[in-house]
PDB file of C-alpha atoms in Angstrom:
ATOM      1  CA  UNK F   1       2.966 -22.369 -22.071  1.00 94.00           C
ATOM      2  CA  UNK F   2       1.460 -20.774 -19.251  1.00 93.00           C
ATOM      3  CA  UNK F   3       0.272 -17.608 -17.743  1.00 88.00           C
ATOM      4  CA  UNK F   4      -3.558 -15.899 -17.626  1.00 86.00           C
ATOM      5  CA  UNK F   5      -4.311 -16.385 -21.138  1.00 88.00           C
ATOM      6  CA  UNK F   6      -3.111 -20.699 -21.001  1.00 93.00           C
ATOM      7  CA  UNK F   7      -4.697 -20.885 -17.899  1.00 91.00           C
ATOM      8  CA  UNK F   8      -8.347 -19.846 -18.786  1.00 89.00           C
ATOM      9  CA  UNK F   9      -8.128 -21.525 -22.331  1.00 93.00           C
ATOM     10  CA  UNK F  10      -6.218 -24.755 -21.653  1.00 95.00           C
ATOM     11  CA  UNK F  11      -7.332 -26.416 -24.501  1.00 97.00           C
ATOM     12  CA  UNK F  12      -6.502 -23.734 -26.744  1.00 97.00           C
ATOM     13  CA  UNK F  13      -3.414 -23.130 -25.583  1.00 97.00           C
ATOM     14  CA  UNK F  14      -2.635 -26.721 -26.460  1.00 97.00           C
ATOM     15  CA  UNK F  15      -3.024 -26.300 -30.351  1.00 97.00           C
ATOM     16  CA  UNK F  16       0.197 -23.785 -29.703  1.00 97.00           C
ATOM     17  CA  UNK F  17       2.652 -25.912 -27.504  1.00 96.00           C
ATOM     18  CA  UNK F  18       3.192 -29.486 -25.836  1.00 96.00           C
ATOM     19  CA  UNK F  19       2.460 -28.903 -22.451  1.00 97.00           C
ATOM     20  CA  UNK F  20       0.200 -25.760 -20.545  1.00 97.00           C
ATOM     21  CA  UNK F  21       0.528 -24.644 -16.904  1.00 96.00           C
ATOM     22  CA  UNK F  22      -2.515 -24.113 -15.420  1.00 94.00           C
ATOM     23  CA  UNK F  23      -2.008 -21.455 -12.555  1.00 90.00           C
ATOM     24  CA  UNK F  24       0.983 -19.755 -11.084  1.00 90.00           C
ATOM     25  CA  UNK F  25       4.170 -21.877 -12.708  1.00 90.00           C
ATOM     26  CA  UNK F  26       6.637 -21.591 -10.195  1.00 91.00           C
ATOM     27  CA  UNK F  27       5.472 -24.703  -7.956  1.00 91.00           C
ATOM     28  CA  UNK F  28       4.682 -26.683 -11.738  1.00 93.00           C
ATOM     29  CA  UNK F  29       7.612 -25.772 -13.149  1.00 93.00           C
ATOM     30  CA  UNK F  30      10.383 -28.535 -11.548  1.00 94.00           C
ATOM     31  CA  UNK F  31       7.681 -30.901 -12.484  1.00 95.00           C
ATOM     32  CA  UNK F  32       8.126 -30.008 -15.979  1.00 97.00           C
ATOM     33  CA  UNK F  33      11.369 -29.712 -16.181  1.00 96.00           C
ATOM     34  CA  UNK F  34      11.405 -33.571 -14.599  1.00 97.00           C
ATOM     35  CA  UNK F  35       8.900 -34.926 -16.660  1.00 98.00           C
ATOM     36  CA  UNK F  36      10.774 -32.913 -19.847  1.00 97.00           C
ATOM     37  CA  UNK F  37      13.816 -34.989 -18.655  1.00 97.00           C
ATOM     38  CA  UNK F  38      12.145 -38.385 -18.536  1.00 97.00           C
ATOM     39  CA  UNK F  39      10.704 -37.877 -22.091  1.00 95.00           C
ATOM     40  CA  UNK F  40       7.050 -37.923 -20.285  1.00 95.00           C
ATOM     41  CA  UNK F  41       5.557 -34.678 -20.372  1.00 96.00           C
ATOM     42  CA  UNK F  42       2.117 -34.419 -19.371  1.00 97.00           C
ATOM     43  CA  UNK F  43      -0.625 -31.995 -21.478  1.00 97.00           C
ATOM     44  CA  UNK F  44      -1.321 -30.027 -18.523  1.00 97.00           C
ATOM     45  CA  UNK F  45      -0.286 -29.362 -15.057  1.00 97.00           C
ATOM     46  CA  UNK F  46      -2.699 -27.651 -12.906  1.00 94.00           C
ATOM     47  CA  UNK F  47      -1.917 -25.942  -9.459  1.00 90.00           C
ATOM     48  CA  UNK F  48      -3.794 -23.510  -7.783  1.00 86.00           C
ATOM     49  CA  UNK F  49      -1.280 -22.774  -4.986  1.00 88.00           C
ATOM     50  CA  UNK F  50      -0.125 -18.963  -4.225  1.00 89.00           C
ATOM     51  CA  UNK F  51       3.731 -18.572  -4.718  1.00 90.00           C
ATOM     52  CA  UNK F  52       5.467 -16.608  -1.903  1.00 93.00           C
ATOM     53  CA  UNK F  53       6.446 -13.968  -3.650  1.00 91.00           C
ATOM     54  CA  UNK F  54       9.061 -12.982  -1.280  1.00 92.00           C
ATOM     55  CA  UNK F  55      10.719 -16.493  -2.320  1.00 92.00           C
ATOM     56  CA  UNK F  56      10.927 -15.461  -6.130  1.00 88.00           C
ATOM     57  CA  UNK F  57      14.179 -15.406  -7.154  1.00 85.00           C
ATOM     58  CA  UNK F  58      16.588 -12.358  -8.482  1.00 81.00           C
ATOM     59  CA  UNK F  59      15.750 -12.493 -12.196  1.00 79.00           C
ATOM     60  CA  UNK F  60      19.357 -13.947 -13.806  1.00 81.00           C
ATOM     61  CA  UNK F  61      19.003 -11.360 -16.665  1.00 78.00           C
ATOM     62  CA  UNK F  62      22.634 -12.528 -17.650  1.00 81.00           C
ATOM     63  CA  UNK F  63      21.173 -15.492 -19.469  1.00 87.00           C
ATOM     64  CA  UNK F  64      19.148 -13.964 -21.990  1.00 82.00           C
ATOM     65  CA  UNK F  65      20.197 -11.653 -24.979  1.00 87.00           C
ATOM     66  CA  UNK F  66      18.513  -8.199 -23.735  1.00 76.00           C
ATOM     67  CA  UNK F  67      19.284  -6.330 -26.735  1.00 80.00           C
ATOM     68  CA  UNK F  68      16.738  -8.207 -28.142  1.00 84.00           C
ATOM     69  CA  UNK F  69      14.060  -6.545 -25.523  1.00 77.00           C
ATOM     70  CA  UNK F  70      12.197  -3.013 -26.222  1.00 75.00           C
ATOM     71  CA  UNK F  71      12.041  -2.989 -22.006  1.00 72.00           C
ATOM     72  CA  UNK F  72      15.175  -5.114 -21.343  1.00 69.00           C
ATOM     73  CA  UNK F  73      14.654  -5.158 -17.182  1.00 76.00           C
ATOM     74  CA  UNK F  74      11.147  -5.907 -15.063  1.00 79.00           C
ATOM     75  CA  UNK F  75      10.566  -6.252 -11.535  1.00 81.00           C
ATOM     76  CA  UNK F  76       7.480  -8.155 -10.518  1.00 82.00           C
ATOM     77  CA  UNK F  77       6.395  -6.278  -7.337  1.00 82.00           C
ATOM     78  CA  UNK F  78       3.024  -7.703  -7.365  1.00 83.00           C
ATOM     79  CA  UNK F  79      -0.124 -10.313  -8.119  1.00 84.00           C
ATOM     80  CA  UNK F  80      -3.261 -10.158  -8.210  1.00 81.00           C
ATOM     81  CA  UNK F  81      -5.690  -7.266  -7.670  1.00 79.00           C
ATOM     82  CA  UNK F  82      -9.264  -6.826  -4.952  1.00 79.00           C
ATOM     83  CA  UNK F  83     -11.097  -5.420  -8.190  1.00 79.00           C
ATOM     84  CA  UNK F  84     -13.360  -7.810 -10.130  1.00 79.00           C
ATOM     85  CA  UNK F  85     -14.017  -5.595 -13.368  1.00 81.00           C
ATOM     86  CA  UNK F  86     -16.203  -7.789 -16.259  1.00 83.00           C
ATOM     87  CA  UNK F  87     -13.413  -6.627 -18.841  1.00 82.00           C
ATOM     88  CA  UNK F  88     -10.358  -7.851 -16.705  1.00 80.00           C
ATOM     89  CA  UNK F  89      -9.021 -11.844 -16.200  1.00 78.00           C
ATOM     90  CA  UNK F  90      -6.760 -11.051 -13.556  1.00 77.00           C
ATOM     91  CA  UNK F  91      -9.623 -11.592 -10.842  1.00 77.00           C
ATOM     92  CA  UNK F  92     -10.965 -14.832 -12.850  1.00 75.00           C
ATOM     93  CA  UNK F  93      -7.435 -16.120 -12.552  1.00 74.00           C
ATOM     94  CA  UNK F  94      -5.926 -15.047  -9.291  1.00 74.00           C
ATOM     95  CA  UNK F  95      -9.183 -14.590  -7.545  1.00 76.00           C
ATOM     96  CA  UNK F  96      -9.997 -11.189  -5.695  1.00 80.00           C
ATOM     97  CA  UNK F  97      -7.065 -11.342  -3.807  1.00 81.00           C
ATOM     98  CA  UNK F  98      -3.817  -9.172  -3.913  1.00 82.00           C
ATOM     99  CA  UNK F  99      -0.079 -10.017  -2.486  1.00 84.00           C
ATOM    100  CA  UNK F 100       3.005  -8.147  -3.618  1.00 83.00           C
ATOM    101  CA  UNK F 101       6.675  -8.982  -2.773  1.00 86.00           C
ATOM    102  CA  UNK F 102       8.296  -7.278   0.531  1.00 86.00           C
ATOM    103  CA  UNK F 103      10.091  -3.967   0.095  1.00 82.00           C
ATOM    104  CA  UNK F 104      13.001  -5.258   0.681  1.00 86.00           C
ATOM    105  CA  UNK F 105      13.498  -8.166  -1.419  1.00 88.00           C
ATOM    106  CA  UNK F 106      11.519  -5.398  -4.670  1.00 84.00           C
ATOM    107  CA  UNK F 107      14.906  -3.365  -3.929  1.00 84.00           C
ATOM    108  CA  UNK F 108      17.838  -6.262  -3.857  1.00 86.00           C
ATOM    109  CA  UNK F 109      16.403  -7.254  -7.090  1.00 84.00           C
ATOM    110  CA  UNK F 110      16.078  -3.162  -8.791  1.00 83.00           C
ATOM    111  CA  UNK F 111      19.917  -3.490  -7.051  1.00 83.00           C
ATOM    112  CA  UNK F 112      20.648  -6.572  -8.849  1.00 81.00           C
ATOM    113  CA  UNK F 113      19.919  -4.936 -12.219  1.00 78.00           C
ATOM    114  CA  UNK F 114      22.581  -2.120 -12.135  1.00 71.00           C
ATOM    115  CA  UNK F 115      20.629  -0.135 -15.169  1.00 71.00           C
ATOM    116  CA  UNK F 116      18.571   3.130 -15.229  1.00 73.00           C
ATOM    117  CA  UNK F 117      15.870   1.688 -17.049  1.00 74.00           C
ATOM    118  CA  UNK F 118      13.563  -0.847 -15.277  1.00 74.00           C
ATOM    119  CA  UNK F 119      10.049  -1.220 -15.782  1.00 74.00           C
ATOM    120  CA  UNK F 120       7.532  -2.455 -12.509  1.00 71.00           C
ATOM    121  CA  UNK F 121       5.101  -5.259 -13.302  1.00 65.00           C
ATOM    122  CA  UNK F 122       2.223  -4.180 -10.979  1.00 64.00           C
ATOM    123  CA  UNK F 123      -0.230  -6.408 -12.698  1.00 54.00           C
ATOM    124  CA  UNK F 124      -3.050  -3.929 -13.205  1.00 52.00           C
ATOM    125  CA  UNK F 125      -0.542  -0.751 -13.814  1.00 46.00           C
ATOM    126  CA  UNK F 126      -1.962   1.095 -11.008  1.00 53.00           C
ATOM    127  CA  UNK F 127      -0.614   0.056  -6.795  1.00 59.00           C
ATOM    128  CA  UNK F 128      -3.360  -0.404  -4.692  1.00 64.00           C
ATOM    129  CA  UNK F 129      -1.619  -1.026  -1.376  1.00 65.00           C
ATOM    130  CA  UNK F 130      -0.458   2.692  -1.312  1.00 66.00           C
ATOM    131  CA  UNK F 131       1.076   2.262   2.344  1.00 68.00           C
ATOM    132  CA  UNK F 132       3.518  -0.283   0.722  1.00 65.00           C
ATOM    133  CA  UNK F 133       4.460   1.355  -2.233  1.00 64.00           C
ATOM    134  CA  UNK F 134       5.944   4.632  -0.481  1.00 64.00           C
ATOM    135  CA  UNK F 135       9.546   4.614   0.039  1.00 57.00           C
ATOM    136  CA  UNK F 136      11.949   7.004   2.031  1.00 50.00           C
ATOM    137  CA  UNK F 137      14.308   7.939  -0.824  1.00 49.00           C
ATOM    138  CA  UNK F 138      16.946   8.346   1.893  1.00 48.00           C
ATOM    139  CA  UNK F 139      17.019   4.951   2.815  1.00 50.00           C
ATOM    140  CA  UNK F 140      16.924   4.038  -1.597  1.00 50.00           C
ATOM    141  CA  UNK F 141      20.675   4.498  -2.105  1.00 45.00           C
ATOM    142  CA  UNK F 142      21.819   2.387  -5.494  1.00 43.00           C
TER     143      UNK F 142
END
């Protein structure tokens, strides 16, 4: 299990799976998958390290049954946000930073899709870099 929630309750997330990733998952997660392998899973792996977001890869939607999803595509743009409101974890979790994904690589992956309907995960529903999320709809040709 992992995510904002695992991360700032470990030890609760524990009573609800076998293993919790502490922080972002994507450098943890071939660690896992070894230790998953080997038959010696560890508790919890903890990594505080900041993914490169431009080196996430195009979702492989293919995989999963998408019927089964109200929102079947997302697009992470984003992590992170410069705020630190009382009522919000993001800032306890990624710290008061922000870093979002290049323009380019945001439009391969809406190009990888090939639907109508996608759905943008800027983490706090609002874009605070306003210089990077303009586009020339010109240059936007699916």
């Amino acid at each position: 299990m992992g995510g904002v929630h695992p991360s700032s309750l470990p030890e609760e997330a524990l009573l609800h799976s076998d293993a919790v990733a502490v922080g972002e998952g994507e450098f943890q997660w071939p660690r896992i998958l070894k230790d998953a392998g080997q038959g010696g899973l560890k508790r919890i792996y903890e990594d505080s390290s900041a993914f490169p977001l431009d080196q996430l890869p195009v979702s492989r939607w293919d995989l999963l049954p998408v019927h089964r999803y109200f929102v079947p595509r997302t697009v992470q743009v984003s992590r992170g946000c410069l705020m630190a409101c009382s009522f919000c974890s993001v800032s306890s979790f990624f710290g008061r930073s922000y870093r979002h994904r290049s323009t380019s690589r945001v439009i391969e992956e809406i190009r990888a899709h090939r639907k109508k309907l996608l759905i943008f995960l800027e983490r706090e529903g609002r874009i605070i870099d306003r210089d990077w999320a303009k586009y020339d709809r010109q240059n936007l040709v699916f």
